[in-house]
Tab-separated table of C-alpha atoms and ligand atoms in Angstrom:
chain	number	residue	atom	x	y	z
A	1	UNK	CA	7.187	10.854	-31.490
A	2	UNK	CA	6.235	12.044	-28.033
A	3	UNK	CA	9.117	12.819	-25.656
A	4	UNK	CA	8.534	11.722	-22.067
A	5	UNK	CA	10.442	12.578	-18.902
A	6	UNK	CA	10.107	9.688	-16.483
A	7	UNK	CA	10.715	10.964	-12.969
A	8	UNK	CA	11.334	7.975	-10.760
A	9	UNK	CA	13.886	5.188	-10.976
A	10	UNK	CA	12.128	2.591	-8.800
A	11	UNK	CA	9.924	-0.381	-9.605
A	12	UNK	CA	7.033	1.589	-11.145
A	13	UNK	CA	9.414	3.871	-13.073
A	14	UNK	CA	11.083	0.794	-14.529
A	15	UNK	CA	7.730	-0.801	-15.433
A	16	UNK	CA	6.476	2.320	-17.243
A	17	UNK	CA	9.856	2.924	-18.896
A	18	UNK	CA	9.894	-0.554	-20.433
A	19	UNK	CA	6.318	-0.276	-21.707
A	20	UNK	CA	6.607	3.288	-23.062
A	21	UNK	CA	10.063	3.116	-24.674
A	22	UNK	CA	8.912	1.260	-27.824
A	23	UNK	CA	6.401	4.019	-28.678
A	24	UNK	CA	7.995	7.203	-27.282
A	25	UNK	CA	11.344	8.833	-26.598
A	26	UNK	CA	11.789	8.167	-22.881
A	27	UNK	CA	14.199	10.057	-20.621
A	28	UNK	CA	14.601	8.556	-17.168
A	29	UNK	CA	15.490	11.395	-14.805
A	30	UNK	CA	16.412	10.706	-11.204
A	31	UNK	CA	18.874	10.749	-8.345
A	32	UNK	CA	19.532	7.036	-7.843
A	33	UNK	CA	22.934	6.631	-9.525
A	34	UNK	CA	22.947	2.799	-9.677
A	35	UNK	CA	19.579	2.691	-11.458
A	36	UNK	CA	20.603	5.367	-13.970
A	37	UNK	CA	23.854	3.546	-14.642
A	38	UNK	CA	22.096	0.195	-15.133
A	39	UNK	CA	19.550	1.801	-17.474
A	40	UNK	CA	22.312	3.504	-19.463
A	41	UNK	CA	24.336	0.294	-19.828
A	42	UNK	CA	21.684	-2.373	-20.375
A	43	UNK	CA	18.383	-0.520	-20.770
A	44	UNK	CA	15.456	-1.185	-18.426
A	45	UNK	CA	14.247	-4.698	-17.760
A	46	UNK	CA	10.834	-6.042	-16.735
A	47	UNK	CA	10.176	-9.647	-15.738
A	48	UNK	CA	6.586	-10.740	-16.401
A	49	UNK	CA	4.840	-14.135	-16.271
A	50	UNK	CA	5.248	-14.190	-20.086
A	51	UNK	CA	9.010	-13.602	-20.003
A	52	UNK	CA	11.515	-10.755	-20.090
A	53	UNK	CA	10.933	-7.330	-21.675
A	54	UNK	CA	13.820	-4.921	-22.101
A	55	UNK	CA	13.988	-1.427	-23.546
A	56	UNK	CA	16.681	1.176	-24.032
A	57	UNK	CA	15.995	4.622	-22.524
A	58	UNK	CA	17.948	7.861	-22.310
A	59	UNK	CA	19.021	8.765	-18.766
A	60	UNK	CA	19.852	11.990	-16.931
A	61	UNK	CA	20.650	13.002	-13.351
A	62	UNK	CA	20.128	16.687	-14.074
A	63	UNK	CA	17.029	18.233	-15.687
A	64	UNK	CA	19.311	20.545	-17.705
A	65	UNK	CA	20.420	17.503	-19.736
A	66	UNK	CA	16.876	16.636	-20.828
A	67	UNK	CA	15.485	18.131	-24.077
A	68	UNK	CA	12.012	19.741	-23.889
A	69	UNK	CA	9.379	17.092	-23.146
A	70	UNK	CA	5.685	16.717	-23.945
A	71	UNK	CA	4.872	14.719	-20.831
A	72	UNK	CA	6.417	14.296	-17.379
A	73	UNK	CA	5.379	11.086	-15.667
A	74	UNK	CA	5.843	11.361	-11.907
A	75	UNK	CA	6.594	8.091	-10.145
A	76	UNK	CA	8.763	9.182	-7.209
A	77	UNK	CA	7.933	8.593	-3.535
A	78	UNK	CA	5.265	10.931	-2.137
A	79	UNK	CA	7.854	12.806	-0.034
A	80	UNK	CA	10.017	13.523	-3.117
A	81	UNK	CA	7.213	15.257	-5.000
A	82	UNK	CA	8.325	18.856	-4.521
A	83	UNK	CA	11.618	18.262	-6.267
A	84	UNK	CA	9.971	16.137	-8.975
A	85	UNK	CA	7.419	18.909	-9.641
A	86	UNK	CA	10.238	21.467	-9.932
A	87	UNK	CA	12.113	19.232	-12.332
A	88	UNK	CA	8.948	18.563	-14.349
A	89	UNK	CA	8.443	22.298	-14.759
A	90	UNK	CA	12.044	22.625	-15.957
A	91	UNK	CA	11.928	19.844	-18.564
A	92	UNK	CA	8.442	20.409	-19.987
A	93	UNK	CA	7.661	22.440	-23.108
A	94	UNK	CA	5.431	25.436	-22.330
A	95	UNK	CA	2.371	23.363	-23.298
A	96	UNK	CA	3.729	20.093	-21.851
A	97	UNK	CA	1.751	18.320	-19.133
A	98	UNK	CA	2.540	16.187	-16.095
A	99	UNK	CA	0.840	13.078	-14.797
A	100	UNK	CA	1.308	11.672	-11.300
A	101	UNK	CA	0.591	8.014	-10.624
A	102	UNK	CA	1.942	8.160	-7.070
A	103	UNK	CA	0.474	6.651	-3.930
A	104	UNK	CA	-1.083	8.682	-1.161
A	105	UNK	CA	-2.646	12.065	-0.536
A	106	UNK	CA	-0.810	15.264	-1.409
A	107	UNK	CA	1.336	14.729	-4.562
A	108	UNK	CA	-1.278	15.904	-7.080
A	109	UNK	CA	-1.900	19.153	-5.184
A	110	UNK	CA	1.847	19.908	-5.196
A	111	UNK	CA	2.050	19.286	-8.949
A	112	UNK	CA	-1.045	21.352	-9.736
A	113	UNK	CA	0.240	24.229	-7.673
A	114	UNK	CA	3.476	24.318	-9.664
A	115	UNK	CA	2.098	23.715	-13.168
A	116	UNK	CA	-1.566	24.894	-13.035
A	117	UNK	CA	-4.697	22.741	-13.202
A	118	UNK	CA	-4.635	22.673	-17.021
A	119	UNK	CA	-1.188	21.011	-17.042
A	120	UNK	CA	-1.408	18.623	-14.080
A	121	UNK	CA	-3.202	15.286	-14.196
A	122	UNK	CA	-3.607	12.514	-11.739
A	123	UNK	CA	-3.902	8.809	-12.201
A	124	UNK	CA	-4.543	5.883	-9.924
A	125	UNK	CA	-3.440	2.324	-10.507
A	126	UNK	CA	-3.379	-0.820	-8.439
A	127	UNK	CA	-0.719	-2.384	-10.642
A	128	UNK	CA	2.179	-3.707	-8.621
A	129	UNK	CA	5.889	-4.022	-9.370
A	130	UNK	CA	8.804	-5.233	-7.295
A	131	UNK	CA	12.318	-3.937	-7.786
A	132	UNK	CA	14.704	-6.851	-8.382
A	133	UNK	CA	17.877	-4.805	-9.004
A	134	UNK	CA	18.626	-1.267	-10.173
A	135	UNK	CA	16.859	-0.897	-13.555
A	136	UNK	CA	15.108	-4.267	-13.231
A	137	UNK	CA	11.551	-4.771	-11.954
A	138	UNK	CA	9.178	-7.705	-11.768
A	139	UNK	CA	5.536	-7.128	-12.679
A	140	UNK	CA	3.469	-7.951	-9.592
A	141	UNK	CA	-0.068	-7.658	-10.948
A	142	UNK	CA	-1.943	-5.861	-13.723
A	143	UNK	CA	-4.887	-3.499	-13.263
A	144	UNK	CA	-6.475	-0.450	-14.874
A	145	UNK	CA	-5.242	3.136	-14.687
A	146	UNK	CA	-7.911	5.745	-13.871
A	147	UNK	CA	-7.129	9.260	-15.116
A	148	UNK	CA	-8.584	12.681	-14.361
A	149	UNK	CA	-9.798	15.296	-14.020
A	150	UNK	CA	-11.524	14.763	-17.358
A	151	UNK	CA	-12.695	18.296	-18.084
A	152	UNK	CA	-9.619	20.399	-17.307
A	153	UNK	CA	-7.852	19.824	-20.638
A	154	UNK	CA	-9.630	17.298	-22.833
A	155	UNK	CA	-7.187	17.394	-25.732
A	156	UNK	CA	-4.206	16.682	-23.480
A	157	UNK	CA	-5.895	13.978	-21.461
A	158	UNK	CA	-6.903	12.209	-24.680
A	159	UNK	CA	-3.255	12.272	-25.798
A	160	UNK	CA	-2.214	10.639	-22.521
A	161	UNK	CA	-4.965	8.016	-22.829
A	162	UNK	CA	-3.877	7.160	-26.405
A	163	UNK	CA	-0.250	6.904	-25.319
A	164	UNK	CA	-0.934	4.636	-22.338
A	165	UNK	CA	-3.278	2.419	-24.357
A	166	UNK	CA	-0.693	2.041	-27.106
A	167	UNK	CA	1.794	1.041	-24.393
A	168	UNK	CA	-0.586	-1.770	-23.421
A	169	UNK	CA	-2.259	-0.293	-20.335
A	170	UNK	CA	-5.974	-0.349	-19.692
A	171	UNK	CA	-7.136	3.251	-19.101
A	172	UNK	CA	-10.362	4.823	-17.836
A	173	UNK	CA	-11.027	8.580	-17.621
A	174	UNK	CA	-13.128	10.022	-14.807
A	175	UNK	CA	-14.215	13.550	-14.006
A	176	UNK	CA	-13.877	13.190	-10.264
A	177	UNK	CA	-11.090	10.914	-9.176
A	178	UNK	CA	-11.698	11.268	-5.419
A	179	UNK	CA	-13.579	7.963	-5.314
A	180	UNK	CA	-10.799	5.917	-6.922
A	181	UNK	CA	-8.111	7.826	-4.995
A	182	UNK	CA	-9.770	6.880	-1.722
A	183	UNK	CA	-10.425	3.390	-3.022
A	184	UNK	CA	-6.715	2.960	-3.630
A	185	UNK	CA	-6.026	4.484	-0.212
A	186	UNK	CA	-8.208	1.806	1.364
A	187	UNK	CA	-5.918	-0.804	-0.243
A	188	UNK	CA	-2.638	0.978	0.516
A	189	UNK	CA	-3.443	1.733	4.163
A	190	UNK	CA	-4.493	-1.884	4.755
A	191	UNK	CA	-1.782	-3.660	2.760
A	192	UNK	CA	1.389	-1.553	2.849
A	193	UNK	CA	2.214	-1.113	6.565
A	194	UNK	CA	1.181	-4.647	7.548
A	195	UNK	CA	3.191	-6.327	4.790
A	196	UNK	CA	6.165	-4.090	5.695
A	197	UNK	CA	6.021	-4.678	9.457
A	198	UNK	CA	5.507	-8.447	9.125
A	199	UNK	CA	7.808	-8.724	6.103
A	200	UNK	CA	5.387	-10.725	3.946
A	201	UNK	CA	4.136	-10.502	0.319
A	202	UNK	CA	0.658	-9.082	-0.328
A	203	UNK	CA	-0.933	-12.534	-0.681
A	204	UNK	CA	0.051	-13.471	2.895
A	205	UNK	CA	-2.643	-11.162	4.254
A	206	UNK	CA	-5.265	-13.560	2.877
A	207	UNK	CA	-3.426	-16.660	4.104
A	208	UNK	CA	-2.932	-15.489	7.704
A	209	UNK	CA	-6.132	-14.887	9.714
A	210	UNK	CA	-4.272	-12.767	12.318
A	211	UNK	CA	-2.991	-10.365	9.647
A	212	UNK	CA	-6.275	-10.377	7.744
A	213	UNK	CA	-8.215	-9.318	10.870
A	214	UNK	CA	-5.938	-6.318	11.163
A	215	UNK	CA	-6.039	-5.472	7.428
A	216	UNK	CA	-9.812	-5.752	7.373
A	217	UNK	CA	-10.123	-3.380	10.318
A	218	UNK	CA	-7.903	-0.782	8.628
A	219	UNK	CA	-9.852	-1.080	5.366
A	220	UNK	CA	-13.116	-0.381	7.208
A	221	UNK	CA	-11.648	2.622	9.014
A	222	UNK	CA	-10.259	4.246	5.871
A	223	UNK	CA	-13.572	3.650	4.077
A	224	UNK	CA	-15.395	5.345	6.979
A	225	UNK	CA	-13.171	8.427	6.656
A	226	UNK	CA	-14.002	8.558	2.927
A	227	UNK	CA	-17.727	8.231	3.611
A	228	UNK	CA	-17.646	10.924	6.284
A	229	UNK	CA	-16.307	13.300	3.607
A	230	UNK	CA	-19.045	12.359	1.172
A	231	UNK	CA	-16.616	10.614	-1.179
A	232	UNK	CA	-18.310	7.739	-3.039
A	233	UNK	CA	-16.031	4.689	-3.041
A	234	UNK	CA	-15.954	2.573	-6.212
A	235	UNK	CA	-16.962	-0.552	-4.244
A	236	UNK	CA	-19.553	-1.574	-1.664
A	237	UNK	CA	-17.305	-3.741	0.425
A	238	UNK	CA	-13.867	-2.357	1.428
A	239	UNK	CA	-12.535	-5.690	2.675
A	240	UNK	CA	-13.658	-7.442	-0.490
A	241	UNK	CA	-11.745	-4.862	-2.507
A	242	UNK	CA	-8.568	-5.267	-0.417
A	243	UNK	CA	-8.863	-9.054	-0.737
A	244	UNK	CA	-9.105	-8.694	-4.523
A	245	UNK	CA	-5.988	-6.467	-4.687
A	246	UNK	CA	-4.121	-8.975	-2.467
A	247	UNK	CA	-5.123	-11.805	-4.792
A	248	UNK	CA	-4.162	-9.915	-7.954
A	249	UNK	CA	-0.797	-8.860	-6.493
A	250	UNK	CA	-0.248	-11.873	-4.246
A	251	UNK	CA	3.421	-12.404	-5.166
A	252	UNK	CA	4.195	-8.701	-5.009
A	253	UNK	CA	6.091	-7.044	-2.213
A	254	UNK	CA	4.218	-3.850	-1.374
A	255	UNK	CA	6.153	-0.659	-1.963
A	256	UNK	CA	6.437	-0.119	1.794
A	257	UNK	CA	7.895	-3.578	2.357
A	258	UNK	CA	10.413	-2.820	-0.388
A	259	UNK	CA	11.254	0.505	1.321
A	260	UNK	CA	11.750	-1.264	4.667
A	261	UNK	CA	14.021	-3.839	3.094
A	262	UNK	CA	16.130	-1.179	1.417
A	263	UNK	CA	16.288	0.956	4.564
A	264	UNK	CA	14.504	3.857	2.867
A	265	UNK	CA	11.891	6.172	4.352
A	266	UNK	CA	8.330	5.057	3.626
A	267	UNK	CA	5.188	6.830	2.400
A	268	UNK	CA	3.395	6.218	5.724
A	269	UNK	CA	2.719	9.957	6.268
A	270	UNK	CA	0.835	10.250	2.950
A	271	UNK	CA	-1.094	7.012	3.631
A	272	UNK	CA	-2.117	6.004	7.194
A	273	UNK	CA	-0.787	9.273	8.660
A	274	UNK	CA	-2.983	11.300	6.292
A	275	UNK	CA	-6.068	9.146	6.925
A	276	UNK	CA	-5.600	9.402	10.707
A	277	UNK	CA	-5.169	13.197	10.458
A	278	UNK	CA	-8.314	13.629	8.337
A	279	UNK	CA	-10.198	11.173	10.585
A	280	UNK	CA	-9.306	13.304	13.605
A	281	UNK	CA	-10.544	16.425	11.855
A	282	UNK	CA	-13.788	14.751	10.806
A	283	UNK	CA	-14.397	13.094	14.181
A	284	UNK	CA	-14.067	9.567	12.745
A	285	UNK	CA	-12.088	7.220	15.016
A	286	UNK	CA	-9.055	5.704	13.271
A	287	UNK	CA	-7.166	3.828	16.005
A	288	UNK	CA	-5.694	1.218	13.656
A	289	UNK	CA	-4.449	3.743	11.073
A	290	UNK	CA	-2.998	5.812	13.898
A	291	UNK	CA	-1.292	2.796	15.505
A	292	UNK	CA	0.202	1.576	12.210
A	293	UNK	CA	1.423	5.100	11.420
A	294	UNK	CA	3.173	5.377	14.817
A	295	UNK	CA	4.541	1.864	14.580
A	296	UNK	CA	6.089	2.408	11.129
A	297	UNK	CA	7.484	5.800	12.243
A	298	UNK	CA	9.053	4.114	15.278
A	299	UNK	CA	10.750	1.492	13.096
A	300	UNK	CA	11.988	4.199	10.699
A	301	UNK	CA	13.437	6.166	13.597
A	302	UNK	CA	15.097	3.195	15.214
A	303	UNK	CA	16.754	2.237	11.961
A	304	UNK	CA	17.869	5.760	11.163
A	305	UNK	CA	15.575	5.821	8.139
A	306	UNK	CA	14.047	8.989	9.525
A	307	UNK	CA	17.242	10.941	8.751
A	308	UNK	CA	15.929	12.424	5.586
A	309	UNK	CA	16.694	15.124	3.061
A	310	UNK	CA	15.527	18.636	3.912
A	311	UNK	CA	12.553	18.283	1.563
A	312	UNK	CA	11.297	15.362	3.578
A	313	UNK	CA	11.616	17.174	6.887
A	314	UNK	CA	8.819	19.466	5.758
A	315	UNK	CA	6.661	16.413	5.157
A	316	UNK	CA	3.445	16.206	3.182
A	317	UNK	CA	1.669	18.619	5.504
A	318	UNK	CA	1.193	21.786	3.358
A	319	UNK	CA	-0.548	19.990	0.505
A	320	UNK	CA	-2.360	17.749	2.909
A	321	UNK	CA	-3.598	20.664	4.978
A	322	UNK	CA	-4.913	22.218	1.777
A	323	UNK	CA	-6.675	19.036	0.814
A	324	UNK	CA	-8.163	18.734	4.293
A	325	UNK	CA	-9.452	22.289	4.100
A	326	UNK	CA	-11.161	21.511	0.818
A	327	UNK	CA	-12.691	18.417	2.385
A	328	UNK	CA	-14.021	20.207	5.424
A	329	UNK	CA	-15.571	22.881	3.211
A	330	UNK	CA	-17.239	20.124	1.233
A	331	UNK	CA	-18.418	18.585	4.515
A	332	UNK	CA	-20.112	21.875	5.283
A	333	UNK	CA	-22.148	21.828	2.138
A	334	UNK	CA	-19.619	23.602	-0.157
B	401	KPL	O1	0.104	0.167	-4.501
B	401	KPL	C1	0.581	-0.835	-4.038
B	401	KPL	C2	1.857	-0.678	-3.312
B	401	KPL	O2	2.548	-1.655	-3.058
B	401	KPL	O3	2.193	0.476	-3.004
B	401	KPL	C3	-0.165	-2.155	-4.131
B	401	KPL	C4	-1.378	-1.973	-5.033
B	401	KPL	C5	-0.624	-2.544	-2.737
B	401	KPL	C6	0.616	-3.243	-4.767
B	401	KPL	O4	1.614	-3.768	-3.991
């Protein structure tokens, strides 16, 4: 049986823990004491439209307690990636691999740098989950998981595909994930900050014309930044795609709304902040992404959410800068 280290104790960590535990030995590793305690006492719990799913998992607050793992699944916030990558390296067998399913730009580059390209994989999903209590999440919408890069380590990627499919997920492998990464970014930049600032579920963006006008504008901007870099988006119509994600996850609270409600720092730097920074570099105007980024930062600061661990102070910039350099090379015919 495969042994998996699940790094991340939030809504997505809980969702994946519940689905993977019946077919693998799952170790939830994290820093959120209440979630670890709940998981240890009662197992993890997932509420779905079909009913309740629960699953026992092993838990640890220290990577030294975790036996050597075949796979590390990274589901922490974008700004916690450096520590998660360090921990993944510690808990993995020498031939073990890591998969990030995080939001935003930057996490994959951090993971690849630590583990090498042959041991680091990236996935994108528009599944949603809302945290109801420590160790308990509610499924907020299903959707496929895209995995890549396909060619770096075919044997390992096939193992991950088999595992996720056995756990009930729909999986698609792609050689170049940039298109789906930017597709997801179109959704996240349009949905997350607006639902957080206006404190509404994802579906409200479709119901309120004032919010939809704003979301639609952001979706177009982010899509323009992708196009300017020569990245082919997996859809023709960015607003149509955002509308579809809002419909599929209409009851879900976006991860940024959940962060706001819990007084935690958000992933705004890796989402709208990153798009605005790349837009500036590429000469593509991104006034709405820029405004939402500043607005969310201002709320974080006012509420003291900006007082962050040292890791966060450094921000996503090193990996992002690297990614932007790669992009600009590509833009110059590289
Ligand atoms: O990724 C998400 C998030 O909340 O971060 C979506 C797909 C928008 C679901 O809520």
